[in-house]
Short mmCIF file of C-alpha atoms and ligand atoms in Angstrom, two decimals:
data_model
loop_
_atom_site.label_atom_id
_atom_site.label_comp_id
_atom_site.label_asym_id
_atom_site.label_seq_id
_atom_site.Cartn_x
_atom_site.Cartn_y
_atom_site.Cartn_z
CA MET A 1 127.66 103.60 114.22
CA PHE A 2 124.66 105.75 113.36
CA GLN A 3 121.21 104.49 114.17
CA ARG A 4 117.93 105.26 112.44
CA PRO A 5 115.76 107.80 114.26
CA ARG A 6 113.11 106.11 116.42
CA GLY A 7 109.91 105.27 114.56
CA THR A 8 111.54 105.23 111.10
CA ARG A 9 112.38 102.26 108.90
CA ASP A 10 114.77 101.33 106.08
CA PHE A 11 113.37 99.19 103.30
CA ALA A 12 115.68 96.54 101.82
CA PRO A 13 115.26 95.54 98.14
CA ASP A 14 113.00 92.53 98.86
CA GLU A 15 110.70 94.67 101.00
CA MET A 16 110.71 97.43 98.37
CA ALA A 17 109.65 94.90 95.72
CA LYS A 18 106.56 94.10 97.81
CA ARG A 19 105.83 97.76 98.52
CA GLN A 20 106.14 98.67 94.86
CA TRP A 21 103.91 95.82 93.81
CA ALA A 22 101.22 96.90 96.29
CA ALA A 23 101.53 100.60 95.38
CA ALA A 24 101.22 99.76 91.68
CA ALA A 25 98.11 97.64 92.32
CA MET A 26 96.50 100.48 94.28
CA ARG A 27 97.47 103.11 91.69
CA ASP A 28 95.96 101.01 88.88
CA VAL A 29 92.61 100.88 90.69
CA ALA A 30 92.55 104.65 91.27
CA VAL A 31 93.49 105.46 87.67
CA SER A 32 90.90 103.01 86.30
CA ARG A 33 88.18 104.98 88.15
CA GLY A 34 89.15 108.37 86.79
CA PHE A 35 91.32 109.55 89.71
CA LYS A 36 94.45 111.53 88.80
CA GLU A 37 97.69 111.49 90.80
CA ILE A 38 99.19 114.60 92.39
CA GLN A 39 102.18 115.24 94.65
CA MET A 40 102.83 117.88 97.29
CA PRO A 41 105.94 118.87 99.30
CA ILE A 42 106.90 116.96 102.42
CA PHE A 43 107.07 120.16 104.51
CA GLU A 44 104.71 123.13 104.66
CA ASP A 45 104.04 126.24 106.71
CA LEU A 46 103.14 125.02 110.20
CA GLU A 47 99.84 126.90 110.16
CA LEU A 48 98.44 124.76 107.35
CA PHE A 49 98.20 121.91 109.83
CA THR A 50 97.36 123.80 113.01
CA LYS A 51 94.35 125.62 111.54
CA LYS A 52 91.90 122.74 111.56
CA SER A 53 93.64 119.43 112.13
CA GLY A 54 92.56 119.22 115.76
CA PRO A 55 94.45 118.75 119.05
CA GLY A 56 95.36 115.11 118.37
CA VAL A 57 97.41 115.91 115.30
CA VAL A 58 98.83 119.24 116.53
CA GLU A 59 100.36 117.52 119.60
CA GLU A 60 102.17 115.13 117.28
CA LEU A 61 103.58 117.56 114.73
CA TYR A 62 107.23 117.58 113.72
CA ALA A 63 107.71 121.35 113.66
CA PHE A 64 110.82 123.52 113.44
CA LYS A 65 112.09 126.94 112.38
CA ASP A 66 113.94 127.09 109.06
CA LYS A 67 116.96 129.30 108.40
CA GLY A 68 114.64 132.16 107.40
CA ASP A 69 112.95 131.93 110.83
CA ARG A 70 109.75 130.51 109.30
CA ASP A 71 107.64 127.99 111.21
CA ILE A 72 107.65 124.79 109.22
CA ALA A 73 106.10 121.35 109.82
CA LEU A 74 106.62 117.96 108.24
CA ARG A 75 103.23 116.89 106.93
CA PRO A 76 101.25 114.66 109.32
CA GLU A 77 98.70 113.97 106.53
CA MET A 78 97.97 115.27 103.06
CA THR A 79 94.34 116.43 102.92
CA ALA A 80 95.17 119.97 104.11
CA GLN A 81 97.86 120.13 101.43
CA VAL A 82 95.49 119.00 98.68
CA MET A 83 93.04 121.73 99.74
CA ARG A 84 95.80 124.36 99.75
CA PHE A 85 96.84 123.19 96.28
CA TYR A 86 93.21 123.18 95.11
CA VAL A 87 92.58 126.74 96.29
CA SER A 88 95.78 128.11 94.72
CA ASP A 89 95.86 126.20 91.40
CA MET A 90 92.97 123.86 90.73
CA ALA A 91 89.78 125.70 91.72
CA SER A 92 88.74 126.33 88.12
CA MET A 93 89.24 122.75 86.95
CA PRO A 94 86.12 120.81 85.84
CA LYS A 95 84.19 119.17 88.71
CA PRO A 96 84.15 116.68 90.15
CA LEU A 97 87.89 116.73 90.61
CA LYS A 98 89.09 113.23 91.53
CA LEU A 99 92.63 113.25 92.90
CA PHE A 100 94.90 110.72 94.57
CA TYR A 101 98.34 110.80 96.19
CA PHE A 102 100.94 108.57 97.82
CA GLY A 103 103.84 109.51 100.07
CA PRO A 104 105.42 109.73 103.51
CA CYS A 105 103.80 111.51 106.47
CA PHE A 106 105.28 112.25 109.91
CA ARG A 107 103.72 112.13 113.37
CA TYR A 108 105.60 112.25 116.66
CA GLU A 109 103.87 109.21 118.13
CA ASN A 110 104.92 106.45 120.47
CA PRO A 111 106.32 103.91 118.01
CA GLN A 112 105.02 100.34 118.15
CA SER A 113 104.06 97.64 115.68
CA GLY A 114 102.08 99.35 112.89
CA ARG A 115 102.61 102.82 114.39
CA TYR A 116 105.58 104.78 113.11
CA ARG A 117 106.90 108.33 113.17
CA GLU A 118 107.42 108.15 109.42
CA PHE A 119 104.66 106.23 107.66
CA PHE A 120 103.15 106.17 104.18
CA GLN A 121 99.65 107.14 103.14
CA PHE A 122 97.78 106.38 99.93
CA GLY A 123 94.83 108.75 99.76
CA ALA A 124 92.19 110.25 97.49
CA GLU A 125 89.92 113.29 97.52
CA ILE A 126 86.82 114.11 95.46
CA ILE A 127 86.13 117.83 95.19
CA GLY A 128 82.97 119.56 93.98
CA SER A 129 80.13 117.03 94.26
CA ASN A 130 77.83 116.59 97.27
CA THR A 131 75.73 113.53 96.41
CA PRO A 132 75.61 110.31 98.44
CA GLU A 133 77.12 108.53 95.42
CA THR A 134 80.19 110.80 95.70
CA ASP A 135 80.84 109.64 99.27
CA ALA A 136 80.12 106.08 98.12
CA GLU A 137 82.65 106.39 95.26
CA ALA A 138 85.32 107.39 97.83
CA VAL A 139 84.56 104.43 100.11
CA ALA A 140 84.34 102.09 97.10
CA LEU A 141 87.80 103.19 95.96
CA ALA A 142 89.28 102.64 99.43
CA SER A 143 87.86 99.13 99.68
CA SER A 144 88.88 98.19 96.12
CA MET A 145 92.42 99.42 96.80
CA LEU A 146 92.61 97.08 99.81
CA GLU A 147 91.25 94.22 97.73
CA ALA A 148 93.78 94.97 94.97
CA THR A 149 96.55 94.17 97.47
CA GLY A 150 94.84 90.84 98.18
CA LEU A 151 93.61 91.80 101.66
CA GLY A 152 90.43 89.85 102.36
CA ASN A 153 89.66 90.34 106.04
CA TYR A 154 88.55 93.90 106.78
CA VAL A 155 85.51 95.74 108.08
CA ILE A 156 84.28 99.16 106.93
CA ARG A 157 82.62 101.10 109.75
CA ILE A 158 80.49 104.05 108.67
CA GLY A 159 79.23 106.95 110.75
CA TYR A 160 78.05 110.51 110.44
CA ILE A 161 80.06 112.93 112.55
CA GLY A 162 77.61 115.75 111.89
CA ILE A 163 75.22 114.15 114.41
CA LEU A 164 77.50 114.32 117.49
CA ARG A 165 79.15 117.56 116.38
CA GLY A 166 75.69 119.05 115.73
CA ILE A 167 74.63 118.34 119.34
CA LEU A 168 77.69 120.21 120.74
CA LYS A 169 77.17 123.01 118.21
CA GLY A 170 73.50 123.24 119.25
CA LEU A 171 74.72 123.91 122.81
CA ASN A 172 76.45 127.06 121.55
CA LEU A 173 79.95 125.83 122.32
CA PRO A 174 82.76 127.67 120.51
CA ASP A 175 84.73 125.71 117.86
CA ASP A 176 87.78 125.06 120.05
CA LYS A 177 85.57 123.59 122.80
CA ILE A 178 83.76 121.40 120.27
CA ALA A 179 87.18 120.18 119.05
CA GLU A 180 88.22 119.44 122.65
CA GLY A 181 85.05 117.45 123.41
CA MET A 182 85.27 115.52 120.14
CA HIS A 183 88.94 114.75 120.87
CA TYR A 184 88.02 113.04 124.16
CA LEU A 185 85.35 111.04 122.38
CA ASP A 186 87.84 110.05 119.66
CA LYS A 187 90.28 108.85 122.34
CA ASN A 188 87.39 107.01 124.05
CA ASP A 189 88.24 108.94 127.23
CA GLU A 190 84.83 109.04 128.91
CA ALA A 191 86.28 110.40 132.20
CA LYS A 192 87.79 113.44 130.48
CA PHE A 193 84.63 113.90 128.41
CA SER A 194 82.45 113.93 131.50
CA SER A 195 84.71 116.49 133.29
CA PHE A 196 84.60 118.54 130.08
CA ALA A 197 80.76 118.30 130.06
CA GLN A 198 80.60 119.37 133.71
CA ALA A 199 83.09 122.23 133.30
CA ASN A 200 81.06 123.57 130.37
CA ARG A 201 77.69 122.91 132.09
CA LEU A 202 76.37 120.77 129.27
CA PRO A 203 72.81 119.50 129.93
CA VAL A 204 72.77 115.92 131.17
CA ASP A 205 70.02 114.79 128.74
CA ARG A 206 72.05 115.97 125.72
CA ILE A 207 75.17 114.16 126.98
CA GLN A 208 73.01 111.10 127.58
CA SER A 209 71.76 111.14 123.99
CA MET A 210 75.32 111.60 122.67
CA MET A 211 76.34 108.47 124.59
CA GLU A 212 73.36 106.56 123.16
CA ILE A 213 74.24 107.61 119.61
CA ARG A 214 77.87 106.54 120.21
CA ASN A 215 76.64 103.02 120.87
CA MET A 216 74.52 102.72 117.72
CA LYS A 217 76.34 100.09 115.70
CA GLY A 218 75.20 97.43 113.22
CA GLY A 219 73.14 97.15 110.02
CA VAL A 220 70.94 99.92 108.53
CA ASP A 221 68.23 99.04 111.06
CA VAL A 222 70.22 100.90 113.77
CA LEU A 223 69.03 104.04 111.99
CA ASP A 224 65.50 103.23 113.26
CA ARG A 225 66.75 104.26 116.70
CA LEU A 226 67.80 107.66 115.39
CA GLY A 227 65.13 110.37 115.26
CA GLU A 228 64.09 111.77 111.85
CA SER A 229 67.04 113.81 110.54
CA SER A 230 68.72 114.72 107.28
CA ALA A 231 71.67 112.52 108.36
CA LYS A 232 69.37 109.47 108.50
CA GLY A 233 68.03 109.98 104.96
CA TYR A 234 71.54 110.62 103.69
CA LEU A 235 72.98 107.51 105.32
CA LEU A 236 70.19 105.30 103.95
CA GLU A 237 70.80 106.50 100.40
CA PHE A 238 74.57 106.30 100.84
CA MET A 239 74.43 102.71 102.16
CA GLU A 240 72.29 101.73 99.18
CA CYS A 241 74.85 103.27 96.78
CA LEU A 242 77.62 101.28 98.50
CA SER A 243 75.72 98.06 98.07
CA LEU A 244 74.95 98.85 94.40
CA LEU A 245 78.66 99.52 93.81
CA GLY A 246 79.43 96.10 95.29
CA VAL A 247 81.20 97.32 98.43
CA ARG A 248 81.15 94.52 101.00
CA ASN A 249 81.89 94.27 104.74
CA CYS A 250 80.11 97.53 105.65
CA GLN A 251 78.42 98.27 108.95
CA LEU A 252 77.15 101.43 110.63
CA ASP A 253 78.94 102.83 113.68
CA LEU A 254 77.56 106.21 114.71
CA GLY A 255 80.23 106.48 117.41
CA ILE A 256 83.03 107.21 114.92
CA VAL A 257 84.63 110.56 115.72
CA ARG A 258 87.98 110.56 113.78
CA GLY A 259 91.18 112.11 115.09
CA LEU A 260 91.18 115.04 112.67
CA ASP A 261 88.93 117.99 113.28
CA TYR A 262 87.79 118.93 109.79
CA TYR A 263 85.11 116.28 109.18
CA THR A 264 81.51 117.41 108.87
CA GLY A 265 79.27 114.63 107.50
CA MET A 266 79.81 110.97 106.60
CA VAL A 267 82.91 109.47 108.21
CA PHE A 268 84.35 105.99 107.89
CA GLU A 269 87.14 103.80 109.18
CA ILE A 270 88.40 100.49 107.90
CA ASP A 271 89.81 97.93 110.32
CA ALA A 272 91.89 94.86 109.58
CA PRO A 273 91.26 92.75 112.72
CA ALA A 274 94.49 90.76 112.15
CA LEU A 275 96.47 93.82 113.25
CA GLY A 276 95.25 93.93 116.86
CA ALA A 277 95.77 97.32 118.56
CA GLU A 278 96.75 99.26 115.41
CA LYS A 279 93.98 97.74 113.31
CA GLN A 280 92.75 100.89 111.60
CA VAL A 281 94.06 100.66 108.03
CA ALA A 282 92.13 103.58 106.52
CA GLY A 283 89.97 106.50 107.50
CA GLY A 284 88.13 109.36 105.85
CA GLY A 285 84.87 111.14 105.25
CA SER A 286 83.45 114.44 104.03
CA TYR A 287 85.00 117.58 105.44
CA ASP A 288 85.24 121.33 105.15
CA LEU A 289 88.61 123.04 104.69
CA VAL A 290 88.46 125.04 101.47
CA PRO A 291 86.73 128.19 102.85
CA LEU A 292 89.23 128.20 105.74
CA PHE A 293 92.03 128.32 103.16
CA GLY A 294 90.44 131.19 101.25
CA GLY A 295 88.49 129.28 98.59
CA GLU A 296 84.78 129.21 97.77
CA GLN A 297 82.62 126.68 99.65
CA VAL A 298 82.84 123.35 97.86
CA PHE A 299 81.94 119.81 98.92
CA THR A 300 84.96 117.62 99.64
CA THR A 301 85.25 113.99 100.62
CA GLY A 302 88.12 111.53 100.74
CA PHE A 303 90.21 109.06 102.69
CA ALA A 304 93.74 107.91 103.38
CA ILE A 305 94.97 104.35 103.65
CA GLY A 306 97.82 103.50 106.01
CA PHE A 307 99.98 101.82 103.39
CA ASP A 308 102.37 100.21 105.90
CA ARG A 309 99.52 98.66 107.86
CA ILE A 310 97.95 97.24 104.70
CA LEU A 311 101.17 95.41 103.92
CA ILE A 312 101.42 93.96 107.43
CA ALA A 313 97.76 92.89 107.39
CA ARG A 314 98.02 91.36 103.91
CA GLU A 315 101.16 89.43 104.82
CA ARG A 316 99.45 88.06 107.93
CA GLU A 317 96.85 86.55 105.58
CA SER A 318 99.40 85.24 103.06
CA PRO A 319 102.93 86.21 101.99
CA ILE A 320 103.28 88.63 99.08
CA GLU A 321 105.15 86.95 96.22
CA ALA A 322 106.96 89.89 94.69
CA LYS A 323 110.39 88.53 93.83
CA LEU A 324 113.10 90.69 92.36
CA CYS A 325 114.14 89.34 88.98
CA ILE A 326 115.86 90.21 85.74
CA ASP A 327 115.47 88.61 82.30
CA ALA A 328 119.14 88.21 81.45
CA TYR A 329 122.54 88.35 83.11
CA VAL A 330 125.44 88.56 80.66
CA VAL A 331 128.86 87.09 81.52
CA PRO A 332 131.97 87.54 79.33
CA MET A 333 134.37 84.60 79.77
CA SER A 334 137.54 86.59 79.01
CA ASP A 335 138.94 90.05 78.34
CA SER A 336 138.53 89.50 74.61
CA THR A 337 134.76 88.85 74.80
CA ARG A 338 134.02 91.79 77.14
CA LYS A 339 133.23 94.22 74.29
CA THR A 340 130.94 91.68 72.61
CA ALA A 341 129.19 91.19 75.97
CA LEU A 342 128.56 94.92 76.39
CA GLY A 343 127.15 95.05 72.85
CA ILE A 344 124.77 92.20 73.73
CA VAL A 345 123.65 94.02 76.91
CA LYS A 346 122.90 97.16 74.89
CA ALA A 347 120.97 95.20 72.24
CA LEU A 348 118.87 93.32 74.85
CA ARG A 349 118.03 96.52 76.73
CA GLY A 350 117.09 98.12 73.39
CA ARG A 351 114.58 95.28 72.85
CA GLY A 352 112.95 95.96 76.22
CA ILE A 353 114.56 92.92 77.89
CA SER A 354 115.84 93.66 81.39
CA ALA A 355 119.56 92.92 81.41
CA ASP A 356 122.43 93.14 83.86
CA PHE A 357 126.04 92.04 83.42
CA ASP A 358 129.23 91.10 85.27
CA LEU A 359 130.78 94.29 86.64
CA MET A 360 133.42 92.57 88.78
CA ARG A 361 135.21 90.40 86.18
CA ARG A 362 134.59 87.23 88.21
CA SER A 363 134.74 83.53 87.31
CA LEU A 364 131.77 81.79 85.66
CA SER A 365 130.88 79.84 88.81
CA LYS A 366 130.82 82.98 90.95
CA ASN A 367 128.77 84.73 88.30
CA LEU A 368 126.23 81.88 88.18
CA LYS A 369 125.82 82.09 91.95
CA TYR A 370 125.34 85.83 91.76
CA ALA A 371 122.86 85.48 88.86
CA ALA A 372 120.77 83.11 90.98
CA SER A 373 120.83 85.60 93.88
CA ILE A 374 119.47 88.45 91.75
CA GLY A 375 116.72 86.29 90.26
CA ALA A 376 118.13 86.13 86.71
CA ARG A 377 115.88 84.07 84.42
CA SER A 378 118.72 83.41 82.01
CA VAL A 379 122.48 83.81 81.81
CA VAL A 380 124.16 84.70 78.52
CA ILE A 381 127.69 83.24 78.59
CA VAL A 382 129.93 84.93 76.04
CA GLY A 383 132.77 82.45 75.44
CA ASP A 384 135.72 82.93 73.05
CA LYS A 385 134.99 79.95 70.79
CA GLU A 386 131.26 80.64 70.43
CA SER A 387 131.60 84.37 69.93
CA ALA A 388 134.14 83.75 67.14
CA LYS A 389 131.20 81.97 65.41
CA GLY A 390 128.78 84.83 66.21
CA ALA A 391 127.12 82.77 68.97
CA VAL A 392 126.82 82.57 72.78
CA THR A 393 125.69 80.00 75.35
CA LEU A 394 122.27 80.69 76.84
CA ARG A 395 121.55 79.10 80.23
CA ASN A 396 117.97 78.75 81.42
CA MET A 397 118.30 79.34 85.16
CA ALA A 398 115.05 77.54 86.05
CA SER A 399 115.92 74.25 84.31
CA GLY A 400 119.72 74.55 84.20
CA ASP A 401 119.60 73.71 80.44
CA GLN A 402 122.20 75.35 78.22
CA LYS A 403 122.27 75.76 74.45
CA GLU A 404 124.23 77.59 71.80
CA VAL A 405 122.33 80.53 70.31
CA LYS A 406 123.22 82.95 67.49
CA ILE A 407 123.85 86.46 68.87
CA ASP A 408 121.15 87.85 66.55
CA SER A 409 118.50 85.61 68.05
CA ILE A 410 119.29 85.89 71.81
CA ALA A 411 116.56 88.49 72.37
CA ASP A 412 113.90 86.21 70.77
CA GLU A 413 115.11 83.19 72.74
CA ILE A 414 115.00 85.12 76.06
CA SER A 415 111.56 86.54 75.26
CA GLY A 416 110.41 82.93 74.78
CA LEU A 417 111.55 82.11 78.35
CA LYS A 418 109.35 84.83 79.92
P1 LIG B 1 94.02 109.40 109.53
O1 LIG B 1 92.97 108.49 110.04
O2 LIG B 1 94.70 110.30 110.49
O3 LIG B 1 93.35 110.25 108.36
O4 LIG B 1 95.13 108.55 108.80
C1 LIG B 1 94.79 107.61 107.80
C2 LIG B 1 95.47 106.29 108.04
O5 LIG B 1 96.89 106.47 108.15
C3 LIG B 1 95.09 105.62 109.36
O6 LIG B 1 93.87 104.92 109.23
C4 LIG B 1 96.27 104.67 109.59
O7 LIG B 1 96.08 103.47 108.87
C5 LIG B 1 97.42 105.42 108.96
N1 LIG B 1 98.27 106.01 110.03
C6 LIG B 1 98.03 107.11 110.77
N2 LIG B 1 99.03 107.32 111.64
C7 LIG B 1 99.92 106.33 111.46
C8 LIG B 1 101.19 105.99 112.05
N3 LIG B 1 101.75 106.73 113.00
N4 LIG B 1 101.84 104.90 111.60
C9 LIG B 1 101.30 104.12 110.62
N5 LIG B 1 100.12 104.40 110.02
C10 LIG B 1 99.44 105.48 110.42
C11 LIG B 1 94.00 111.18 107.61
O8 LIG B 1 95.20 111.34 107.61
C12 LIG B 1 93.09 111.96 106.70
N6 LIG B 1 93.89 112.92 105.93
C13 LIG B 1 92.30 111.05 105.78
C14 LIG B 1 91.40 111.80 104.86
C15 LIG B 1 91.61 112.10 103.57
N7 LIG B 1 90.23 112.30 105.18
C16 LIG B 1 89.68 112.92 104.13
N8 LIG B 1 90.53 112.82 103.15
#
């Protein structure tokens, strides 16, 4: 017996019905706000992800050599790919460019509930506009996508990574040291951060003020405790945009660091408290990757939603009713009505009615059982006597009622049952 690799999942039809329902709801929201879908490959050159993703992600990469001796990695996230794609093919497209994507990502993590080695992200990026309303549009899309799946209990925490990063930058630390320090803060590892501060002789008062900023959490009034800065003005305007766009459940949290290393300004995380330890269902912010990939400086902001976590969180609030069903299941009663039955299947499908039929040449009772199991709304029974008169028996599976119907009018009758 083969077993699935650790941290991966199979999705049975019932589960897929729920996943497809949720993905469709999220897609509809993105499309209705002018975002356009794109898709990228599942593997890339390793370097795309090691350049700026930060130590947290690099440690977890699925990387290997291909048969041409190239270093390849399965994607741990999709933002770096979107930026690669933008630089090579989309840089001249009208701005702002509003893109979204959905697909599997891979991280070699310790699997547990809500944390997988293969997981699915739904994400979006806005390229080419640097106003507070651009960041607000990204956060508004993330929260509306969650709401479209019916999730009600979530909190959006908003920070500005430029403040903490700016302090380390102001101490003339090189980029890899800044990434290391930020990584310890992201992991909440104060012991490692303080050894890092000592090893790099960082002034105690600067470390002290970083720790104070990390604890600034709450409504916009927490910004009163922050000295005058461009970040403060930006955050005030941004928070106002969010409220005007009707985004609810927002609070400031200036301690947000994010696991990825490319963020520069506003950052945000969304938690669904029902999930416990793995409660973060989305994360994002504004970032800088395009110049690193050879493109001209351009403002970029976006987010990714952990699709699997959204489904778990939503189902903890209430079950998703996404039943598999089909409009009609057609059953020939004998060899002589089989051809008529196939003709009926073709005609129904031609009318846009979903139709399946008996492939196994079974008895009527077995077929009725099977029809119930696949969620058939109606069963078309093609009997010898009726078909000789150009008719069939139509069974309404919800009520159990049966009636004789002319073959020409089956499609109308079934449409009436919908
Ligand atoms: P991230 O925070 O690394 O950001 O991932 C986004 C979301 O993916 C997380 O909030 C979480 O819900 C989900 N996720 C991450 N790892 C796992 C896992 N092992 N199992 C299940 N779910 C997981 C990014 O990936 C950025 N690219 C987001 C972004 C887009 N920033 C700007 N644009």
